[in-house]
Coordinates of C-alpha atoms and ligand atoms in Angstrom, one line a residue:
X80 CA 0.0 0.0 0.0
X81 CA 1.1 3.8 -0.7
X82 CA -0.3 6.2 1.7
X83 CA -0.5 9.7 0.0
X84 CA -0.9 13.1 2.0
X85 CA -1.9 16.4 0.9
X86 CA -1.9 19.6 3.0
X87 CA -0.8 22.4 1.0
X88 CA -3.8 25.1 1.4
X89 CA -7.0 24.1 3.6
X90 CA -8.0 20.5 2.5
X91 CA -6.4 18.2 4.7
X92 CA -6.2 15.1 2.0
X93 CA -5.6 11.5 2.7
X94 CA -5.5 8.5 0.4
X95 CA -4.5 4.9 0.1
X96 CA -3.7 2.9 -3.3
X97 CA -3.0 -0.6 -3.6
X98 CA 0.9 0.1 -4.8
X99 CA 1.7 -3.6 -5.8
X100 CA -2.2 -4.1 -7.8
X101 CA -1.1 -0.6 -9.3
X102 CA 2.2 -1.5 -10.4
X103 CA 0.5 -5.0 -12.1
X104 CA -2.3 -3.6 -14.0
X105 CA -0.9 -0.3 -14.6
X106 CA -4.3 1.4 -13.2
X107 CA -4.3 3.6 -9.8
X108 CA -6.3 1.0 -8.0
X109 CA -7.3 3.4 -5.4
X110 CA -8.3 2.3 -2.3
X111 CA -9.6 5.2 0.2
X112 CA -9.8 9.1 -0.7
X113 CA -10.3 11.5 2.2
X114 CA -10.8 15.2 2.0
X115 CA -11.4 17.3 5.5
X116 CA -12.5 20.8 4.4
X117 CA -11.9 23.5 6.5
X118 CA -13.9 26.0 4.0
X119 CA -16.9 26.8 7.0
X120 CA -13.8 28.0 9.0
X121 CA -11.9 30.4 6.6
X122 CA -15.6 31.9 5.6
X123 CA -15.7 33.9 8.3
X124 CA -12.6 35.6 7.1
X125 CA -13.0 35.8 3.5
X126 CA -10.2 33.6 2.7
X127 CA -7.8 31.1 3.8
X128 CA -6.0 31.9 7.1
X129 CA -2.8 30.2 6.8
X130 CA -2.0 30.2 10.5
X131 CA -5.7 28.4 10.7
X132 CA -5.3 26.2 8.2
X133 CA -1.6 24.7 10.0
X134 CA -3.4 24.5 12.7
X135 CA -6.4 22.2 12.1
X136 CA -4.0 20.2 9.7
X137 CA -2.3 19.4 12.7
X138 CA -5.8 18.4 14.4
X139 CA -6.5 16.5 11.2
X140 CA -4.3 14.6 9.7
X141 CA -4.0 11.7 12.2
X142 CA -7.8 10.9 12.0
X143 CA -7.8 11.0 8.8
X144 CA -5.0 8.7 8.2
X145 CA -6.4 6.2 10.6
X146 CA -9.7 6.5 8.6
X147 CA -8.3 6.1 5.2
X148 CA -6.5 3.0 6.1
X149 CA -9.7 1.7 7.9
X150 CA -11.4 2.7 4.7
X151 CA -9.0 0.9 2.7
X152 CA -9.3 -2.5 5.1
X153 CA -5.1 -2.3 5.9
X154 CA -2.8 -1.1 8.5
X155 CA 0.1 0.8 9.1
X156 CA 2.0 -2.3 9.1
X157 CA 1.3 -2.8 5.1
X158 CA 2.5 0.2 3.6
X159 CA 5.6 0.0 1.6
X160 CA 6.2 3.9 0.5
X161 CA 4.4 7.4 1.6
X162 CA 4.6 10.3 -0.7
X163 CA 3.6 13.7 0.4
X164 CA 3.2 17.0 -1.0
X165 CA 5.9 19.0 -0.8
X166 CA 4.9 22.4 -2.1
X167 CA 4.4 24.9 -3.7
X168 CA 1.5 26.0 -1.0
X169 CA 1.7 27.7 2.5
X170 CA 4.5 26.7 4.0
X171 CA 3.0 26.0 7.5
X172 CA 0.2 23.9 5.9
X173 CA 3.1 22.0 3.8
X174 CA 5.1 21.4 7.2
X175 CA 2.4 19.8 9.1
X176 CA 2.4 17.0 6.0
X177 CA 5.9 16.8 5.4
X178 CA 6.9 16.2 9.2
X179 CA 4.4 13.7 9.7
X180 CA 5.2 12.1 6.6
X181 CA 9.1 12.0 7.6
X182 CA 8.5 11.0 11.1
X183 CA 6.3 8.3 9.8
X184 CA 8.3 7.4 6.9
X185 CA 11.1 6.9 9.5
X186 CA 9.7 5.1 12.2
X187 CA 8.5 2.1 9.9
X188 CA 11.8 2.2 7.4
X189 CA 9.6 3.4 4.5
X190 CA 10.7 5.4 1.8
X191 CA 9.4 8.8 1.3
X192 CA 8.4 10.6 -2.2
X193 CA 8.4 14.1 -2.5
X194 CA 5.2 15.5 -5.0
X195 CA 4.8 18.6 -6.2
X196 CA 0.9 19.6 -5.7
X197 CA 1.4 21.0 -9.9
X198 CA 2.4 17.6 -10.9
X199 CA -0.6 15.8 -8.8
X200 CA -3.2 18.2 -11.1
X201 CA -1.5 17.2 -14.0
X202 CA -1.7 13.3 -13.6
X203 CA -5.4 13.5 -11.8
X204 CA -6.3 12.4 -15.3
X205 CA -4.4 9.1 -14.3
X206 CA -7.3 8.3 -12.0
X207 CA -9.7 7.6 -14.9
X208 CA -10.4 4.4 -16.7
X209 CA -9.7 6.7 -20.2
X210 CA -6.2 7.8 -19.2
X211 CA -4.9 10.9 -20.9
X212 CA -1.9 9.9 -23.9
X213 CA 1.6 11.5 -24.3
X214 CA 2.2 14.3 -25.5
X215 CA -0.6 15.8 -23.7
X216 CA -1.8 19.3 -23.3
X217 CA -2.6 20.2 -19.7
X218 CA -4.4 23.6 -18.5
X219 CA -4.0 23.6 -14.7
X220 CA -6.5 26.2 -13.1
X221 CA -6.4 26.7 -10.1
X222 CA -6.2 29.8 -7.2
X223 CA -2.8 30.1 -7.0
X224 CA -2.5 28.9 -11.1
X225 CA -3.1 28.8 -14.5
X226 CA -1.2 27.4 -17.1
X227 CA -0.5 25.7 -20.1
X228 CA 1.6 22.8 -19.9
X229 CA 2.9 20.9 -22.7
X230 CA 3.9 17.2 -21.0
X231 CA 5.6 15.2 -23.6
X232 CA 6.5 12.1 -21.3
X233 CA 6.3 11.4 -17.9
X234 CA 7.3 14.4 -15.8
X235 CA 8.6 16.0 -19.1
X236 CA 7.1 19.9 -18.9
X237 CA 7.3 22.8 -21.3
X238 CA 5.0 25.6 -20.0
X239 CA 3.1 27.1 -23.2
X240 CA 1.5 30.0 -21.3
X241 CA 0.9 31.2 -17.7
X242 CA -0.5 34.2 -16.0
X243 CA 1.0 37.2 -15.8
X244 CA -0.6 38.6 -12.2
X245 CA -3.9 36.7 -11.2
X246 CA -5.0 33.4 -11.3
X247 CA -8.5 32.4 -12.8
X248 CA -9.5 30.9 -9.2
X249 CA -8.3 34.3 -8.0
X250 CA -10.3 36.2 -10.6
X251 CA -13.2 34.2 -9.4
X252 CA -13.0 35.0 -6.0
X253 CA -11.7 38.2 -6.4
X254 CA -14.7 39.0 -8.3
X255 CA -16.9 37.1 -6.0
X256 CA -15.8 39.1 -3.1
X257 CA -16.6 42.5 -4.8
X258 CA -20.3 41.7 -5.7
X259 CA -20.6 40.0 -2.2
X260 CA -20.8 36.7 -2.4
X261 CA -19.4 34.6 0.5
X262 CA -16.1 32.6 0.2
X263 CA -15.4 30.6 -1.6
X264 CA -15.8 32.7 -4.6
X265 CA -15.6 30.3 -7.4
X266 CA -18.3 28.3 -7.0
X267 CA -20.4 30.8 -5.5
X268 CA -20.5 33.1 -8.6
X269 CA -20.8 30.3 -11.0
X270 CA -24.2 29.8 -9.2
X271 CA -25.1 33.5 -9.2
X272 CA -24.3 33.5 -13.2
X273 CA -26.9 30.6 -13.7
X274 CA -29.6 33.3 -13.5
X275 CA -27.5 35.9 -15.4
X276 CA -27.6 37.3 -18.9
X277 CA -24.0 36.8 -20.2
X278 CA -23.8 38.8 -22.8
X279 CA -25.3 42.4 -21.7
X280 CA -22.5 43.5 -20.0
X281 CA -19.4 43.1 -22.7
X282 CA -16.1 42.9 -20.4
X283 CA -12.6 43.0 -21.8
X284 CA -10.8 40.0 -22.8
X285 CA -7.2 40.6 -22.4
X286 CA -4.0 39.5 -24.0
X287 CA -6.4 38.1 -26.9
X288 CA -3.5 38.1 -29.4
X289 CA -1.2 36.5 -27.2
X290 CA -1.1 32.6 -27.0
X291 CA 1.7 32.5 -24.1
X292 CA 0.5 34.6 -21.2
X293 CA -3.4 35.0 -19.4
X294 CA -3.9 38.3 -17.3
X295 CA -6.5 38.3 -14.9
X296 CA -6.1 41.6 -13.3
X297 CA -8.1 44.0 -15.8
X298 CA -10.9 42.1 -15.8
X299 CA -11.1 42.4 -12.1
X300 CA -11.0 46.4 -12.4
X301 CA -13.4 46.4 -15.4
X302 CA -16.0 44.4 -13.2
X303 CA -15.5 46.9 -10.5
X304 CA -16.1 49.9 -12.5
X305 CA -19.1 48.5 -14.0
X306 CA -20.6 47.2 -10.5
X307 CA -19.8 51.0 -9.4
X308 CA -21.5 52.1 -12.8
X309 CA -24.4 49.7 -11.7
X310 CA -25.0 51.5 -8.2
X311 CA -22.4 49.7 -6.2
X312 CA -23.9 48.2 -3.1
X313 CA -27.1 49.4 -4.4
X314 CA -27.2 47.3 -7.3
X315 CA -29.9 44.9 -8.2
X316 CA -30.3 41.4 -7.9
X317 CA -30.7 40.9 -11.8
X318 CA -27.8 43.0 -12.4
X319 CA -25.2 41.4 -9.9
X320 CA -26.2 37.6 -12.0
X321 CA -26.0 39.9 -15.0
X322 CA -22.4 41.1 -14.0
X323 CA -21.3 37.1 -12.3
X324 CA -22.3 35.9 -15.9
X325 CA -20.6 38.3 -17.9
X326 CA -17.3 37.5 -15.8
X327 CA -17.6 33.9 -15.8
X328 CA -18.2 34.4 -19.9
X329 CA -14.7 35.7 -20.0
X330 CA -13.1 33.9 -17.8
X331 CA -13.8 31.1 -19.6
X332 CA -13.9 32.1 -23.1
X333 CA -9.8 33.6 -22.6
X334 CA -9.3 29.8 -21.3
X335 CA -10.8 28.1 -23.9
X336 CA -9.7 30.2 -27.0
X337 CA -6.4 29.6 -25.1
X338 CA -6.5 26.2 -25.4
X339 CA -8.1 25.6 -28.7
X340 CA -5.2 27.9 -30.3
X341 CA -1.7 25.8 -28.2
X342 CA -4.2 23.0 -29.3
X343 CA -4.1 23.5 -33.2
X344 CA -0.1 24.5 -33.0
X345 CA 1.0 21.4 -30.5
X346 CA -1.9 18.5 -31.7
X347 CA -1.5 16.8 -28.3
X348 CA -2.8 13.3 -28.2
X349 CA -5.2 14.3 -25.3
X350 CA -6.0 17.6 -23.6
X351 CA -6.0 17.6 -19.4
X352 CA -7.8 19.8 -17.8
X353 CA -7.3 20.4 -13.8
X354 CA -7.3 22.0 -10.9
X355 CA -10.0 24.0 -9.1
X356 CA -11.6 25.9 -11.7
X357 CA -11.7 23.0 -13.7
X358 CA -14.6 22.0 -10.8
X359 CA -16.4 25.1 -13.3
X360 CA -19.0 23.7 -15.1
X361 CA -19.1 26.4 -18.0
X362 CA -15.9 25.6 -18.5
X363 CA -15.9 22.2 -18.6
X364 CA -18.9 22.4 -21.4
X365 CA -17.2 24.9 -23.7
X366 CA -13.8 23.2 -23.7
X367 CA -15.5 19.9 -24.4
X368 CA -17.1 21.5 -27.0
X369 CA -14.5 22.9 -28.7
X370 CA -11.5 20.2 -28.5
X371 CA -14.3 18.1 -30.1
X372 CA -14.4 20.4 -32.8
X373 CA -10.5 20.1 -33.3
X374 CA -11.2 15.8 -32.7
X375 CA -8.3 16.4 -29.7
X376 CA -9.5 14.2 -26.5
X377 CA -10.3 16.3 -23.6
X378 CA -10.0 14.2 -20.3
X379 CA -11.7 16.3 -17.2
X380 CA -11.6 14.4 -14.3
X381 CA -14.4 14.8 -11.9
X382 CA -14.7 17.9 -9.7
X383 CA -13.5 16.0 -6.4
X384 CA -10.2 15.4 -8.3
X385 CA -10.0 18.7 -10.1
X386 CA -10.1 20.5 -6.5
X387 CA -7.4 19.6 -4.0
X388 CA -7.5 16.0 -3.5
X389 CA -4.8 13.6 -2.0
X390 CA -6.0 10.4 -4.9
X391 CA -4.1 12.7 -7.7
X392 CA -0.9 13.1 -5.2
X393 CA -1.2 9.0 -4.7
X394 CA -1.2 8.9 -8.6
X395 CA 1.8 10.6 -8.9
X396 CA 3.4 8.8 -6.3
X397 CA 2.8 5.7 -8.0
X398 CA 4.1 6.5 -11.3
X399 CA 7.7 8.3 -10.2
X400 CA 7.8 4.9 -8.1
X401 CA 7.1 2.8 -11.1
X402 CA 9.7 5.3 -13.1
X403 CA 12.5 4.4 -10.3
X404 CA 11.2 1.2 -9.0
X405 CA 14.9 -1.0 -8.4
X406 CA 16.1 2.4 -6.8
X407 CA 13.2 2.3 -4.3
X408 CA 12.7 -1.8 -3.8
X409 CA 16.7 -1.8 -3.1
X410 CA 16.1 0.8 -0.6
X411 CA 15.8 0.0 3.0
X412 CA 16.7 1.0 6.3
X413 CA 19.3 3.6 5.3
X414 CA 20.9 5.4 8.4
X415 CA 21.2 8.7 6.1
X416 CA 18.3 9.0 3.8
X417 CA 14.5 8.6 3.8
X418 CA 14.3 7.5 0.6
X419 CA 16.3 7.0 -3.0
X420 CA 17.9 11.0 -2.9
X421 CA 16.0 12.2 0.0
X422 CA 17.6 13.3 3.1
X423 CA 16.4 14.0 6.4
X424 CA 16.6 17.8 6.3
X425 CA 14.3 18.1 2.8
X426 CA 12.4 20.9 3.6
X427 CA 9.1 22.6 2.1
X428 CA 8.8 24.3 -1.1
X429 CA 6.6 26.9 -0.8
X430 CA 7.5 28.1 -4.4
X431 CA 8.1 25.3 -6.8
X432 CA 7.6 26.0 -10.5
X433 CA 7.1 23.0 -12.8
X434 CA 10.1 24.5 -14.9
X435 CA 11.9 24.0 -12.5
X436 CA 11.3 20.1 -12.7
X437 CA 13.2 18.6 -15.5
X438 CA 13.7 14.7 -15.0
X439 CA 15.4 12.5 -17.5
X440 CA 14.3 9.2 -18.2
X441 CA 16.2 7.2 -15.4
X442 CA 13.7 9.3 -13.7
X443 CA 16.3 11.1 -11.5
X444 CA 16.2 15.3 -11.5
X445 CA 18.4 16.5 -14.0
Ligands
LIG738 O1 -6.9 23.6 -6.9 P1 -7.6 24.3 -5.9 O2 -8.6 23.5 -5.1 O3 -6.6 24.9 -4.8 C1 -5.4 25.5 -5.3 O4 -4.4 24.8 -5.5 O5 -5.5 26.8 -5.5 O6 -8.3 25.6 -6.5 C2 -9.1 26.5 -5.8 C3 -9.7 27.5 -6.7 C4 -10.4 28.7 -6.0 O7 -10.0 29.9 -6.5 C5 -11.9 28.4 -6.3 O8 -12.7 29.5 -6.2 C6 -11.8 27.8 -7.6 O9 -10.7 26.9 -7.6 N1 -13.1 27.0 -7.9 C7 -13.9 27.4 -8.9 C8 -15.0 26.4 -8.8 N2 -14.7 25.5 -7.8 C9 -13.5 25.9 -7.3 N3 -13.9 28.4 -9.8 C10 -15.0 28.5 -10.6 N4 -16.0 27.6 -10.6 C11 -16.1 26.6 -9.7 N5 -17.1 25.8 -9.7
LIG739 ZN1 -4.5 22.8 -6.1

């Protein structure tokens, strides 16, 4: 068994996948997937606090484990590896995984992989029966993200395009928070838009021209001047869906046309798409619609695994052990290591870019 631990924001994510069934059928064969929101806790301050969020990790992550290994009908005594998510994210919430995953991985000889929560959104996909094909086209979304990756192999990255100030989850909330709605922002002003005319407010729709960079920001001032225009706090409760709708329309539409253009240049074999926004339904429709157009696969896993999740972190664990697997089954009981290249000081990575992961097909960093 692999037990897989995400903490890098405010889900507290647990899972267990049968490693040695995985490594035989070449599926994730996934075998318990725990998620401990803290969301009711942050509402009440508009965000995630990140002293909060350490805290009630800490209260946590235990529990869960002992539940996901109850769900997944084994025990301590059968795991064989533990990976953990070691940034990018709040560094506090990161520390509360990665210490218990050291101390853990320690105490019963085991070794330890180190994911990058990035990577996890790109293989979600993994988790499907229809698994996403090489070269593949990923468009990670997510509050701290969005980008285009280009994966030609197994942890083989070129970014096509990223933001250039805010996210789309950021836009989302951003916007959320200025025409009221409660956190989190995403999902609340999708719901708003569903009773909203999209198209009578026309918002800009920036860097059209360019296919390597989003920017968020604009849009976010543009929406305030028109909910200003609109009577501010005063305005009505067919114009704030009106306004929700119109920013969700562009939102999306700058992701999709996005897409559908690094699509045409790079023909992947499938198109990913991940992370929290990709929970938007909007978004998932158009892209759908349009990758079908171009006859390019679009694999969207389902909204529990497009949010934080610890079953995509347990998918990537399983494939970079399956990438170094003599390295890790000749492993054991080292007196200076945790694993194949880790050592006992590895620390969190709050920042982490996936440029900066380059591995070579023996499957060690470059
Ligand atoms: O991947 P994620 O769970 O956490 C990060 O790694 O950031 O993404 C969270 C983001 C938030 O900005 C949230 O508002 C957004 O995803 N989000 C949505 C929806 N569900 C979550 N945005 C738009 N529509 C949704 N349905
Ligand atoms: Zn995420």
């Amino acid at each position: 068994m692999l037990l897989a631990i995400e903490t890098s924001c405010d889900e507290t994510a647990v899972s267990v996948v049968d490693l040695t069934e995985s490594l035989k059928t070449h599926r994730i064969e996934l075998r318990s997937d725990l998620i401990s929101s803290q969301v009711k806790f942050h509402a009440a301050y508009g965000g995630v606090v990140p002293e909060l969020a350490s805290r009630m990790h800490l209260e946590n992550l235990p529990l869960l484990i002992q539940r996901a290994l109850s769900e997944a009908k084994t025990e301590i005594r059968a795991l064989r590896a533990v990976v953990v998510t070691q940034g990018p994210g709040l560094k506090g919430c990161l520390l509360v995984g990665l210490n218990f995953a050291k101390a853990l991985a320690f105490s019963r000889n085991l070794p330890l992989l180190l994911a990058n929560h990035l990577e996890g959104h790109v293989y979600a996909g993994e988790l499907l029966p229809d698994r996403p094909q090489y070269p593949m086209l990923c468009l990670v979304v997510s509050g701290g993200h969005t980008m285009l990756v280009l994966v030609r192999e197994f942890r083989c990255y070129e970014v096509i395009a990223q933001t250039r100030d805010d996210a789309a989850g950021e836009a989302f909330d951003k916007i959320a928070t200025l025409l009221g709605l409660p956190y989190p922002g995403g999902p609340n002003l999708s719901r708003l838009a569903e009773r909203g005319d999209a198209l009578k407010y026309p918002l800009p729709e920036a860097l059209r021209n360019d296919p390597a960079a989003f920017s968020f920001s604009g849009l976010k001032t543009a929406v305030r001047k028109l909910y200003e225009n609109l009577g501010g706090p005063a305005i009505s409760e067919e114009d704030r869906a009106n306004v929700a709708a119109s920013a969700q329309r562009v939102i999306v539409k700058t992701l999709v046309d996005k897409s559908v253009a690094a699509s045409q240049l790079l023909k992947p074999q499938s198109f990913v798409l991940t992370g929290g926004v990709a929970a938007n339904s909007l978004l998932r429709a158009e892209l759908t619609k349009a990758l079908g157009v171009l006859g390019v696969p679009c694999v969207i896993p389902p909204a529990k695994w497009c949010t934080d999740n610890a079953a995509m972190i347990a998918a990537l664990g399983v494939l970079m052990y399956r990438q170094r697997r003599e390295a890790f089954e000749s492993w054991s009981n080292q007196k200076d290591s945790l694993g194949p290249g880790v050592s006992f000081g590895v620390d969190a990575k709050p920042r982490w870019p996936l440029s900066e992961i380059n591995i070579g097909v023996n499957g060690y960093d470059q």
